[in-house]
Each structure stands twice: as C-alpha cells, then as structure tokens.
PDB file of C-alpha atoms in Angstrom:
ATOM      1  CA  UNK N  52      -8.956   4.295 -28.755  1.00 89.00           C
ATOM      2  CA  UNK N  53      -7.833   4.596 -25.045  1.00 97.00           C
ATOM      3  CA  UNK N  54      -8.744   7.843 -23.219  1.00 98.00           C
ATOM      4  CA  UNK N  55      -5.919  10.392 -22.704  1.00 98.00           C
ATOM      5  CA  UNK N  56      -4.359  10.773 -19.309  1.00 99.00           C
ATOM      6  CA  UNK N  57      -3.069  13.876 -17.404  1.00 99.00           C
ATOM      7  CA  UNK N  58      -1.118  13.708 -14.073  1.00 99.00           C
ATOM      8  CA  UNK N  59      -1.095  16.245 -11.368  1.00 99.00           C
ATOM      9  CA  UNK N  60       1.893  15.509  -9.160  1.00 98.00           C
ATOM     10  CA  UNK N  61       5.031  13.671 -10.564  1.00 97.00           C
ATOM     11  CA  UNK N  62       6.016  11.863  -7.463  1.00 95.00           C
ATOM     12  CA  UNK N  63       6.933   8.156  -7.220  1.00 96.00           C
ATOM     13  CA  UNK N  64       3.382   6.917  -6.972  1.00 97.00           C
ATOM     14  CA  UNK N  65       1.899   8.965  -9.714  1.00 98.00           C
ATOM     15  CA  UNK N  66       4.868   8.400 -12.099  1.00 98.00           C
ATOM     16  CA  UNK N  67       4.669   4.672 -11.602  1.00 98.00           C
ATOM     17  CA  UNK N  68       0.974   4.535 -12.355  1.00 98.00           C
ATOM     18  CA  UNK N  69       1.407   6.845 -15.346  1.00 98.00           C
ATOM     19  CA  UNK N  70       4.207   4.654 -16.708  1.00 98.00           C
ATOM     20  CA  UNK N  71       2.107   1.471 -16.157  1.00 98.00           C
ATOM     21  CA  UNK N  72      -0.712   3.129 -18.272  1.00 98.00           C
ATOM     22  CA  UNK N  73       1.711   4.422 -20.843  1.00 98.00           C
ATOM     23  CA  UNK N  74       2.933   0.806 -21.403  1.00 98.00           C
ATOM     24  CA  UNK N  75      -0.715  -0.163 -22.032  1.00 98.00           C
ATOM     25  CA  UNK N  76      -1.120   2.368 -24.745  1.00 98.00           C
ATOM     26  CA  UNK N  77      -2.889   5.080 -22.839  1.00 98.00           C
ATOM     27  CA  UNK N  78      -1.941   8.391 -24.405  1.00 98.00           C
ATOM     28  CA  UNK N  79      -0.320  10.593 -21.719  1.00 99.00           C
ATOM     29  CA  UNK N  80      -1.104  14.125 -22.743  1.00 98.00           C
ATOM     30  CA  UNK N  81       0.241  16.232 -19.902  1.00 98.00           C
ATOM     31  CA  UNK N  82       2.186  16.035 -16.669  1.00 98.00           C
ATOM     32  CA  UNK N  83       2.221  18.785 -14.069  1.00 98.00           C
ATOM     33  CA  UNK N  84       4.258  19.070 -10.785  1.00 97.00           C
ATOM     34  CA  UNK N  85       5.361  21.764  -8.482  1.00 94.00           C
ATOM     35  CA  UNK N  86       8.793  21.513  -9.925  1.00 93.00           C
ATOM     36  CA  UNK N  87       8.784  21.876 -13.665  1.00 92.00           C
ATOM     37  CA  UNK N  88      11.978  19.729 -13.723  1.00 94.00           C
ATOM     38  CA  UNK N  89      10.151  16.809 -12.098  1.00 95.00           C
ATOM     39  CA  UNK N  90       7.314  17.296 -14.603  1.00 97.00           C
ATOM     40  CA  UNK N  91       9.785  17.175 -17.474  1.00 97.00           C
ATOM     41  CA  UNK N  92      11.583  14.078 -16.235  1.00 96.00           C
ATOM     42  CA  UNK N  93       8.129  12.156 -15.828  1.00 98.00           C
ATOM     43  CA  UNK N  94       6.960  13.472 -19.237  1.00 98.00           C
ATOM     44  CA  UNK N  95      10.038  12.064 -20.885  1.00 97.00           C
ATOM     45  CA  UNK N  96       9.579   8.800 -19.245  1.00 97.00           C
ATOM     46  CA  UNK N  97       6.017   8.365 -20.603  1.00 98.00           C
ATOM     47  CA  UNK N  98       6.395  10.251 -24.000  1.00 96.00           C
ATOM     48  CA  UNK N  99       4.103  13.170 -22.977  1.00 98.00           C
ATOM     49  CA  UNK N 100       4.418  16.191 -25.115  1.00 96.00           C
ATOM     50  CA  UNK N 101       3.474  18.689 -22.243  1.00 97.00           C
ATOM     51  CA  UNK N 102       5.166  19.264 -18.986  1.00 98.00           C
ATOM     52  CA  UNK N 103       4.227  22.120 -16.760  1.00 98.00           C
ATOM     53  CA  UNK N 104       3.902  23.511 -13.160  1.00 97.00           C
ATOM     54  CA  UNK N 105       0.364  24.831 -14.140  1.00 98.00           C
ATOM     55  CA  UNK N 106      -2.007  22.184 -12.820  1.00 98.00           C
ATOM     56  CA  UNK N 107      -5.177  23.389 -14.545  1.00 98.00           C
ATOM     57  CA  UNK N 108      -3.450  23.731 -17.873  1.00 98.00           C
ATOM     58  CA  UNK N 109      -2.374  20.006 -17.405  1.00 98.00           C
ATOM     59  CA  UNK N 110      -5.738  18.827 -16.397  1.00 98.00           C
ATOM     60  CA  UNK N 111      -7.569  20.380 -19.388  1.00 98.00           C
ATOM     61  CA  UNK N 112      -5.654  18.029 -21.617  1.00 98.00           C
ATOM     62  CA  UNK N 113      -6.707  14.783 -20.203  1.00 98.00           C
ATOM     63  CA  UNK N 114      -9.909  12.858 -20.475  1.00 99.00           C
ATOM     64  CA  UNK N 115      -8.638  11.160 -17.207  1.00 99.00           C
ATOM     65  CA  UNK N 116      -6.938  13.316 -14.420  1.00 99.00           C
ATOM     66  CA  UNK N 117      -4.836  11.659 -11.789  1.00 99.00           C
ATOM     67  CA  UNK N 118      -4.155  13.794  -8.722  1.00 99.00           C
ATOM     68  CA  UNK N 119      -1.176  12.261  -7.138  1.00 98.00           C
ATOM     69  CA  UNK N 120      -0.187  14.925  -4.683  1.00 98.00           C
ATOM     70  CA  UNK N 121       0.315  14.578  -0.862  1.00 97.00           C
ATOM     71  CA  UNK N 122      -2.930  13.630   0.967  1.00 97.00           C
ATOM     72  CA  UNK N 123      -3.183  16.946   2.708  1.00 97.00           C
ATOM     73  CA  UNK N 124      -3.527  18.995  -0.382  1.00 98.00           C
ATOM     74  CA  UNK N 125      -5.649  16.699  -2.651  1.00 99.00           C
ATOM     75  CA  UNK N 126      -8.954  18.545  -1.876  1.00 98.00           C
ATOM     76  CA  UNK N 127      -7.377  21.937  -2.155  1.00 98.00           C
ATOM     77  CA  UNK N 128      -5.716  21.030  -5.569  1.00 99.00           C
ATOM     78  CA  UNK N 129      -9.061  19.666  -6.821  1.00 99.00           C
ATOM     79  CA  UNK N 130     -10.857  22.835  -5.851  1.00 99.00           C
ATOM     80  CA  UNK N 131      -8.268  24.999  -7.591  1.00 98.00           C
ATOM     81  CA  UNK N 132      -8.467  23.009 -10.737  1.00 99.00           C
ATOM     82  CA  UNK N 133     -12.278  23.506 -10.800  1.00 98.00           C
ATOM     83  CA  UNK N 134     -11.924  27.267 -10.034  1.00 98.00           C
ATOM     84  CA  UNK N 135      -9.408  27.632 -12.872  1.00 98.00           C
ATOM     85  CA  UNK N 136     -11.687  25.684 -15.465  1.00 97.00           C
ATOM     86  CA  UNK N 137      -9.281  22.715 -15.397  1.00 98.00           C
ATOM     87  CA  UNK N 138     -12.056  20.198 -14.927  1.00 98.00           C
ATOM     88  CA  UNK N 139     -14.995  19.672 -17.222  1.00 98.00           C
ATOM     89  CA  UNK N 140     -18.006  17.455 -17.397  1.00 98.00           C
ATOM     90  CA  UNK N 141     -17.378  13.793 -18.427  1.00 98.00           C
ATOM     91  CA  UNK N 142     -13.774  13.713 -17.334  1.00 99.00           C
ATOM     92  CA  UNK N 143     -12.651  11.046 -14.789  1.00 99.00           C
ATOM     93  CA  UNK N 144     -10.714  12.511 -11.852  1.00 99.00           C
ATOM     94  CA  UNK N 145      -8.923  10.205  -9.621  1.00 99.00           C
ATOM     95  CA  UNK N 146      -6.715  10.581  -6.573  1.00 99.00           C
ATOM     96  CA  UNK N 147      -4.405   7.765  -5.244  1.00 98.00           C
ATOM     97  CA  UNK N 148      -4.616   8.159  -1.518  1.00 97.00           C
ATOM     98  CA  UNK N 149      -5.282   5.041   0.582  1.00 97.00           C
ATOM     99  CA  UNK N 150      -6.438   6.917   3.679  1.00 96.00           C
ATOM    100  CA  UNK N 151      -8.829   9.365   1.946  1.00 97.00           C
ATOM    101  CA  UNK N 152     -12.064   8.932   0.144  1.00 97.00           C
ATOM    102  CA  UNK N 153     -13.501  10.176  -3.101  1.00 98.00           C
ATOM    103  CA  UNK N 154     -15.015  13.050  -1.046  1.00 98.00           C
ATOM    104  CA  UNK N 155     -11.720  14.903  -1.447  1.00 98.00           C
ATOM    105  CA  UNK N 156     -12.753  15.282  -5.194  1.00 99.00           C
ATOM    106  CA  UNK N 157     -16.206  16.772  -4.437  1.00 98.00           C
ATOM    107  CA  UNK N 158     -15.497  19.944  -6.324  1.00 99.00           C
ATOM    108  CA  UNK N 159     -14.806  17.849  -9.477  1.00 99.00           C
ATOM    109  CA  UNK N 160     -17.962  15.931  -9.103  1.00 99.00           C
ATOM    110  CA  UNK N 161     -19.943  19.173  -8.621  1.00 98.00           C
ATOM    111  CA  UNK N 162     -18.397  20.293 -11.997  1.00 98.00           C
ATOM    112  CA  UNK N 163     -19.685  17.132 -13.666  1.00 98.00           C
ATOM    113  CA  UNK N 164     -16.718  14.891 -13.663  1.00 99.00           C
ATOM    114  CA  UNK N 165     -16.783  11.166 -12.469  1.00 99.00           C
ATOM    115  CA  UNK N 166     -14.669  10.695  -9.461  1.00 99.00           C
ATOM    116  CA  UNK N 167     -12.855   7.771  -7.604  1.00 99.00           C
ATOM    117  CA  UNK N 168     -10.163   7.170  -4.958  1.00 99.00           C
ATOM    118  CA  UNK N 169      -8.063   4.613  -6.768  1.00 99.00           C
ATOM    119  CA  UNK N 170      -5.430   3.153  -4.429  1.00 98.00           C
ATOM    120  CA  UNK N 171      -2.744   0.708  -5.494  1.00 98.00           C
ATOM    121  CA  UNK N 172      -1.801  -1.729  -2.797  1.00 98.00           C
ATOM    122  CA  UNK N 173       1.821  -1.631  -3.408  1.00 97.00           C
ATOM    123  CA  UNK N 174       4.949   0.260  -2.151  1.00 93.00           C
ATOM    124  CA  UNK N 175       6.071   2.492  -5.052  1.00 93.00           C
ATOM    125  CA  UNK N 176       9.499   4.064  -4.677  1.00 92.00           C
ATOM    126  CA  UNK N 177      10.830   4.390  -8.168  1.00 94.00           C
ATOM    127  CA  UNK N 178       8.738   4.834 -11.393  1.00 95.00           C
ATOM    128  CA  UNK N 179      10.135   1.923 -13.402  1.00 96.00           C
ATOM    129  CA  UNK N 180      10.209  -0.575 -10.616  1.00 97.00           C
ATOM    130  CA  UNK N 181       6.812   0.574  -9.369  1.00 97.00           C
ATOM    131  CA  UNK N 182       5.207   0.110 -12.782  1.00 98.00           C
ATOM    132  CA  UNK N 183       6.557  -3.526 -12.837  1.00 98.00           C
ATOM    133  CA  UNK N 184       5.214  -4.114  -9.399  1.00 98.00           C
ATOM    134  CA  UNK N 185       1.728  -2.609 -10.442  1.00 98.00           C
ATOM    135  CA  UNK N 186       1.357  -5.472 -12.935  1.00 97.00           C
ATOM    136  CA  UNK N 187       0.493  -7.826  -9.900  1.00 97.00           C
ATOM    137  CA  UNK N 188      -1.042  -5.293  -7.336  1.00 98.00           C
ATOM    138  CA  UNK N 189      -4.472  -5.020  -6.206  1.00 99.00           C
ATOM    139  CA  UNK N 190      -6.466  -1.749  -6.489  1.00 99.00           C
ATOM    140  CA  UNK N 191      -8.943  -0.441  -3.973  1.00 99.00           C
ATOM    141  CA  UNK N 192     -11.735   1.722  -5.309  1.00 99.00           C
ATOM    142  CA  UNK N 193     -14.070   4.033  -3.592  1.00 98.00           C
ATOM    143  CA  UNK N 194     -16.557   6.530  -4.844  1.00 98.00           C
ATOM    144  CA  UNK N 195     -19.818   6.787  -6.856  1.00 96.00           C
ATOM    145  CA  UNK N 196     -20.658   3.971  -9.280  1.00 96.00           C
ATOM    146  CA  UNK N 197     -19.949   5.807 -12.535  1.00 97.00           C
ATOM    147  CA  UNK N 198     -16.334   6.791 -11.456  1.00 98.00           C
ATOM    148  CA  UNK N 199     -15.732   3.430  -9.705  1.00 99.00           C
ATOM    149  CA  UNK N 200     -16.607   1.403 -12.847  1.00 98.00           C
ATOM    150  CA  UNK N 201     -14.432   3.676 -15.064  1.00 98.00           C
ATOM    151  CA  UNK N 202     -11.453   3.422 -12.650  1.00 99.00           C
ATOM    152  CA  UNK N 203     -12.132  -0.348 -12.438  1.00 99.00           C
ATOM    153  CA  UNK N 204     -11.350  -0.502 -16.152  1.00 98.00           C
ATOM    154  CA  UNK N 205      -7.855   1.016 -15.641  1.00 98.00           C
ATOM    155  CA  UNK N 206      -7.064  -1.281 -12.599  1.00 98.00           C
ATOM    156  CA  UNK N 207      -8.232  -4.384 -14.571  1.00 98.00           C
ATOM    157  CA  UNK N 208      -6.034  -3.356 -17.581  1.00 98.00           C
ATOM    158  CA  UNK N 209      -2.960  -2.964 -15.333  1.00 98.00           C
ATOM    159  CA  UNK N 210      -3.227  -5.953 -13.146  1.00 98.00           C
ATOM    160  CA  UNK N 211      -6.642  -7.614 -13.332  1.00 97.00           C
ATOM    161  CA  UNK N 212      -7.159  -7.241  -9.604  1.00 98.00           C
ATOM    162  CA  UNK N 213      -9.589  -4.648  -7.882  1.00 98.00           C
ATOM    163  CA  UNK N 214     -12.227  -4.441  -5.281  1.00 98.00           C
ATOM    164  CA  UNK N 215     -14.393  -1.566  -3.970  1.00 98.00           C
ATOM    165  CA  UNK N 216     -15.082  -0.410  -0.435  1.00 97.00           C
ATOM    166  CA  UNK N 217     -17.365   2.214   1.286  1.00 96.00           C
ATOM    167  CA  UNK N 218     -15.942   5.363   2.389  1.00 95.00           C
ATOM    168  CA  UNK N 219     -16.311   4.778   6.002  1.00 96.00           C
ATOM    169  CA  UNK N 220     -14.183   1.632   5.621  1.00 97.00           C
ATOM    170  CA  UNK N 221     -11.056   3.447   4.235  1.00 96.00           C
ATOM    171  CA  UNK N 222      -9.430   4.270   7.497  1.00 96.00           C
ATOM    172  CA  UNK N 223      -9.613   0.636   8.658  1.00 97.00           C
ATOM    173  CA  UNK N 224      -8.443  -0.562   5.286  1.00 98.00           C
ATOM    174  CA  UNK N 225      -5.518   1.813   5.292  1.00 97.00           C
ATOM    175  CA  UNK N 226      -4.603   0.804   8.911  1.00 98.00           C
ATOM    176  CA  UNK N 227      -4.437  -2.810   7.684  1.00 98.00           C
ATOM    177  CA  UNK N 228      -2.121  -1.984   4.940  1.00 98.00           C
ATOM    178  CA  UNK N 229       0.133  -0.077   7.422  1.00 97.00           C
ATOM    179  CA  UNK N 230       0.265  -3.202   9.629  1.00 97.00           C
ATOM    180  CA  UNK N 231       1.019  -5.387   6.747  1.00 97.00           C
ATOM    181  CA  UNK N 232       3.771  -3.155   5.173  1.00 95.00           C
ATOM    182  CA  UNK N 233       5.005  -0.380   7.361  1.00 95.00           C
ATOM    183  CA  UNK N 234       4.923  -2.370  10.612  1.00 97.00           C
ATOM    184  CA  UNK N 235       6.630  -5.269   8.942  1.00 97.00           C
ATOM    185  CA  UNK N 236       9.596  -3.057   8.588  1.00 97.00           C
ATOM    186  CA  UNK N 237       9.224  -1.975  12.205  1.00 97.00           C
ATOM    187  CA  UNK N 238       8.924  -5.571  13.285  1.00 98.00           C
ATOM    188  CA  UNK N 239      12.082  -6.590  11.382  1.00 98.00           C
ATOM    189  CA  UNK N 240      13.926  -3.601  13.007  1.00 98.00           C
ATOM    190  CA  UNK N 241      12.919  -5.107  16.352  1.00 97.00           C
ATOM    191  CA  UNK N 242      14.307  -8.503  15.328  1.00 98.00           C
ATOM    192  CA  UNK N 243      17.493  -6.982  14.187  1.00 98.00           C
ATOM    193  CA  UNK N 244      17.863  -5.250  17.676  1.00 97.00           C
ATOM    194  CA  UNK N 245      17.286  -8.599  19.307  1.00 97.00           C
ATOM    195  CA  UNK N 246      20.101 -10.231  17.085  1.00 98.00           C
ATOM    196  CA  UNK N 247      22.331  -7.306  17.993  1.00 97.00           C
ATOM    197  CA  UNK N 248      21.890  -8.175  21.587  1.00 96.00           C
ATOM    198  CA  UNK N 249      22.849 -11.692  20.553  1.00 96.00           C
ATOM    199  CA  UNK N 250      26.142 -10.352  19.205  1.00 97.00           C
ATOM    200  CA  UNK N 251      25.388  -9.793  15.426  1.00 98.00           C
ATOM    201  CA  UNK N 252      26.281  -6.618  13.648  1.00 98.00           C
ATOM    202  CA  UNK N 253      23.279  -4.648  12.431  1.00 98.00           C
ATOM    203  CA  UNK N 254      23.862  -5.087   8.650  1.00 97.00           C
ATOM    204  CA  UNK N 255      24.593  -8.853   9.094  1.00 98.00           C
ATOM    205  CA  UNK N 256      21.474  -9.275  11.147  1.00 98.00           C
ATOM    206  CA  UNK N 257      19.242  -7.834   8.459  1.00 98.00           C
ATOM    207  CA  UNK N 258      20.882  -9.905   5.714  1.00 98.00           C
ATOM    208  CA  UNK N 259      20.454 -13.130   7.688  1.00 98.00           C
ATOM    209  CA  UNK N 260      16.763 -12.249   8.212  1.00 98.00           C
ATOM    210  CA  UNK N 261      15.935 -11.474   4.549  1.00 98.00           C
ATOM    211  CA  UNK N 262      15.721 -15.010   3.295  1.00 98.00           C
ATOM    212  CA  UNK N 263      13.489 -15.920   6.257  1.00 98.00           C
ATOM    213  CA  UNK N 264      11.195 -12.946   5.487  1.00 98.00           C
ATOM    214  CA  UNK N 265      10.995 -14.012   1.821  1.00 98.00           C
ATOM    215  CA  UNK N 266      10.284 -17.624   2.754  1.00 97.00           C
ATOM    216  CA  UNK N 267       7.328 -16.531   5.120  1.00 97.00           C
ATOM    217  CA  UNK N 268       5.928 -14.426   2.365  1.00 97.00           C
ATOM    218  CA  UNK N 269       6.174 -17.346   0.044  1.00 97.00           C
ATOM    219  CA  UNK N 270       4.402 -19.615   2.427  1.00 97.00           C
ATOM    220  CA  UNK N 271       1.681 -17.236   2.737  1.00 97.00           C
ATOM    221  CA  UNK N 272       1.353 -16.974  -1.107  1.00 96.00           C
ATOM    222  CA  UNK N 273       1.380 -20.827  -1.452  1.00 97.00           C
ATOM    223  CA  UNK N 274      -0.366 -22.194   1.710  1.00 98.00           C
ATOM    224  CA  UNK N 275      -2.493 -19.206   2.870  1.00 98.00           C
ATOM    225  CA  UNK N 276      -3.879 -18.651   6.398  1.00 97.00           C
ATOM    226  CA  UNK N 277      -3.690 -20.187   8.889  1.00 97.00           C
ATOM    227  CA  UNK N 278      -1.526 -22.921   7.235  1.00 97.00           C
ATOM    228  CA  UNK N 279       1.471 -20.658   6.635  1.00 98.00           C
ATOM    229  CA  UNK N 280       2.053 -20.297  10.383  1.00 97.00           C
ATOM    230  CA  UNK N 281       5.185 -22.174  11.577  1.00 96.00           C
ATOM    231  CA  UNK N 282       7.281 -21.935  14.740  1.00 96.00           C
ATOM    232  CA  UNK N 283       7.163 -23.112  18.315  1.00 97.00           C
ATOM    233  CA  UNK N 284       3.606 -21.795  19.120  1.00 97.00           C
ATOM    234  CA  UNK N 285       2.204 -23.378  16.074  1.00 96.00           C
ATOM    235  CA  UNK N 286       3.597 -26.838  17.152  1.00 95.00           C
ATOM    236  CA  UNK N 287       2.913 -26.352  20.835  1.00 96.00           C
ATOM    237  CA  UNK N 288       6.652 -26.304  21.810  1.00 96.00           C
ATOM    238  CA  UNK N 289       6.162 -24.975  25.323  1.00 97.00           C
ATOM    239  CA  UNK N 290       9.855 -25.402  26.303  1.00 97.00           C
ATOM    240  CA  UNK N 291      11.203 -23.337  23.366  1.00 97.00           C
ATOM    241  CA  UNK N 292       8.736 -20.561  24.177  1.00 97.00           C
ATOM    242  CA  UNK N 293       9.788 -20.751  27.850  1.00 96.00           C
ATOM    243  CA  UNK N 294      13.504 -20.255  26.864  1.00 97.00           C
ATOM    244  CA  UNK N 295      12.364 -17.259  24.711  1.00 97.00           C
ATOM    245  CA  UNK N 296      10.715 -15.736  27.589  1.00 96.00           C
ATOM    246  CA  UNK N 297      13.610 -16.233  29.879  1.00 95.00           C
ATOM    247  CA  UNK N 298      16.025 -14.598  27.435  1.00 95.00           C
ATOM    248  CA  UNK N 299      13.782 -11.699  26.736  1.00 95.00           C
ATOM    249  CA  UNK N 300      13.259 -11.039  30.467  1.00 93.00           C
ATOM    250  CA  UNK N 301      16.958 -10.047  30.611  1.00 92.00           C
ATOM    251  CA  UNK N 302      16.764  -7.340  28.098  1.00 86.00           C
ATOM    252  CA  UNK N 303      14.273  -4.768  26.808  1.00 82.00           C
ATOM    253  CA  UNK N 304      10.838  -4.711  28.407  1.00 90.00           C
ATOM    254  CA  UNK N 305       9.484  -3.469  24.985  1.00 94.00           C
ATOM    255  CA  UNK N 306      10.801  -6.623  23.295  1.00 95.00           C
ATOM    256  CA  UNK N 307       9.238  -8.901  26.009  1.00 95.00           C
ATOM    257  CA  UNK N 308       5.922  -7.174  25.917  1.00 96.00           C
ATOM    258  CA  UNK N 309       5.850  -7.392  22.035  1.00 96.00           C
ATOM    259  CA  UNK N 310       6.778 -11.099  22.161  1.00 97.00           C
ATOM    260  CA  UNK N 311       3.910 -11.750  24.535  1.00 97.00           C
ATOM    261  CA  UNK N 312       1.397  -9.789  22.447  1.00 97.00           C
ATOM    262  CA  UNK N 313       2.393 -11.427  19.207  1.00 98.00           C
ATOM    263  CA  UNK N 314       2.501 -14.749  20.809  1.00 98.00           C
ATOM    264  CA  UNK N 315      -1.100 -14.489  21.901  1.00 98.00           C
ATOM    265  CA  UNK N 316      -2.015 -13.616  18.335  1.00 97.00           C
ATOM    266  CA  UNK N 317      -0.009 -16.588  17.085  1.00 98.00           C
ATOM    267  CA  UNK N 318      -1.907 -18.813  19.534  1.00 97.00           C
ATOM    268  CA  UNK N 319      -5.222 -17.800  18.143  1.00 97.00           C
ATOM    269  CA  UNK N 320      -3.948 -18.664  14.559  1.00 97.00           C
ATOM    270  CA  UNK N 321      -2.455 -22.001  15.843  1.00 96.00           C
ATOM    271  CA  UNK N 322      -5.886 -22.834  17.266  1.00 96.00           C
ATOM    272  CA  UNK N 323      -7.476 -22.228  13.890  1.00 96.00           C
ATOM    273  CA  UNK N 324      -4.734 -24.290  12.081  1.00 96.00           C
ATOM    274  CA  UNK N 325      -5.868 -27.158  14.268  1.00 93.00           C
ATOM    275  CA  UNK N 326      -2.545 -28.798  15.070  1.00 90.00           C
ATOM    276  CA  UNK N 327      -2.170 -27.645  18.650  1.00 93.00           C
ATOM    277  CA  UNK N 328      -3.094 -29.828  21.616  1.00 94.00           C
ATOM    278  CA  UNK N 329      -5.445 -28.597  24.217  1.00 94.00           C
ATOM    279  CA  UNK N 330      -2.979 -29.096  26.955  1.00 95.00           C
ATOM    280  CA  UNK N 331      -0.134 -27.223  25.179  1.00 95.00           C
ATOM    281  CA  UNK N 332      -2.538 -24.426  24.349  1.00 94.00           C
ATOM    282  CA  UNK N 333      -3.595 -24.046  27.981  1.00 96.00           C
ATOM    283  CA  UNK N 334       0.006 -23.801  29.060  1.00 97.00           C
ATOM    284  CA  UNK N 335       1.141 -21.286  26.404  1.00 96.00           C
ATOM    285  CA  UNK N 336      -1.888 -19.256  27.159  1.00 95.00           C
ATOM    286  CA  UNK N 337      -0.879 -18.899  30.779  1.00 96.00           C
ATOM    287  CA  UNK N 338       2.815 -18.141  29.714  1.00 96.00           C
ATOM    288  CA  UNK N 339       1.886 -15.397  27.317  1.00 96.00           C
ATOM    289  CA  UNK N 340      -0.502 -13.419  29.690  1.00 91.00           C
ATOM    290  CA  UNK N 341       0.172  -9.655  29.702  1.00 84.00           C
TER     291      UNK N 341
END
C-alpha cells in the first residue's frame, strides 16, 4: 500500500502535486492551509477526509509531509511542526522550493524524519492543469540519501524523470530555471514592445508571436542544441543583422543593447552548430561588440 500524504500549504504548487499523487493512488490524509477554506477546497479535490488550519494536526496524519508554503517561512513552519509534535521518526518531510535546500528542514531531520527538497521543474498555476503538466516534468532532488531516495520514488511515480544536486548548486540551478521560464516571458514582452514600435497593437503582437514561440520550443524538443538555432546569425546573414541594428539604433537603447548581447550568445551557438563561415563570424563579431 502506498504511504499516506499530508500537505501543509494549499497553494497552486502544493495542490497540483497532491492531486498528481492522489491520481496515482496515494491516500491523502490531511490538508492544512492558513485559510481553512483553501484547505477544504484542496481536500475536496483530492478526497482527503481532513482539512484544517492547524499544521501540526495535519502533519501527524501523514507518513509523507509536504511543506508547500512560501520559501521565506519553510524553516519556521518546519520548526513549529517539530515543537508541536507534528513530526515523528520515520516520516518523509519534503519542501517544494527550487531556490532553497533541504537544510530548511533541519528541525525535522533532528526529530528523526527523512528530508528532501523536491522541486518540480514546471510552472504550476492551477491544480488540475498543474497535475497534468507534472506527468512530463522533471524533478530536482536535494538532501541526505535516505530522504532523496524516498522522494525519488515519488518523482518517478509521477513522471519518471528526476535528478539530484548538491545543496551549493541550488542557487545556480534555480537561476537557470528563471532564465528559461521567467525571463522568456520578459524576452517576449520586449519583442512585443518592438512590434508595437513597428505599428502592431500589443494584443495582436503577442498572438502573432505565440506560434513562433511554440515552434522554437518544438525545434528544441526535436533537434536539441545547437541544431535548433535558426535565424540570420545562424546562417551568417550579415546584411540582415546590419538592418536590424540600424533599425534598433533609432529606438530604445535597452532593446539595442539586449540585441547585441543575445546576438553574441547566438554567435557562440552558431559556431558550435558548425554552419557559419569564418569570414561571416568575424564580421558579425565586430558588429555585435558592446
């Protein structure tokens, strides 16, 4: 029989993970949240018999305890659970932060629980949609071996994809995810601003870009790196890049600087791809100097 699960913090990420586990047959024995209404909503979603705002009362009911609170209070919540006898020897205590390590759960480890930072590499906004997305997500695990191995079983059950990192690598790992996801949104906002300068309405500009974004993501999935790189720098089209720079020079300096910086990164990737002539590379390198 699968181990029982308690959730502390019924936000989007915790609720999505809990629903994914519920669908796999893990018994959800308790849900706790600052708002009892939120706890009840999540509990109804996963068939849990117990919803509360008393964290320790919820954590006592699970063999696995998932702390899905905001990063800034994970350590304090864990310490309070221990102080209120909500953690016992043999439990598995997890948190879902991408930036923080299992050290946040030190109090639980001192109380005899196995601990692990279990981070799903996915944007989780709504529980049902999030649970669906988790079926293909990778999970990052960090902590002492017993907790990591137990957490790996959960990750493999959900999606079949997991890897572990050392604690000192977590900040760099999380920065990479921010670049990949959060800054992608920022980058597309800048592209929309440029299209607005060209005369498109903001909403139209975004809708026009979305198929291109999806196509680039599909190219990455199918071809990998560096083969997925396309565009004028990839093929050494000096004249097109020159026109881009001339146009950008008439507008926002921020946009021009970003184009230069990303262009230099694209040049390195194009070199790795191996389809760029040495002469074109040299010209582009000079054009894209800071």
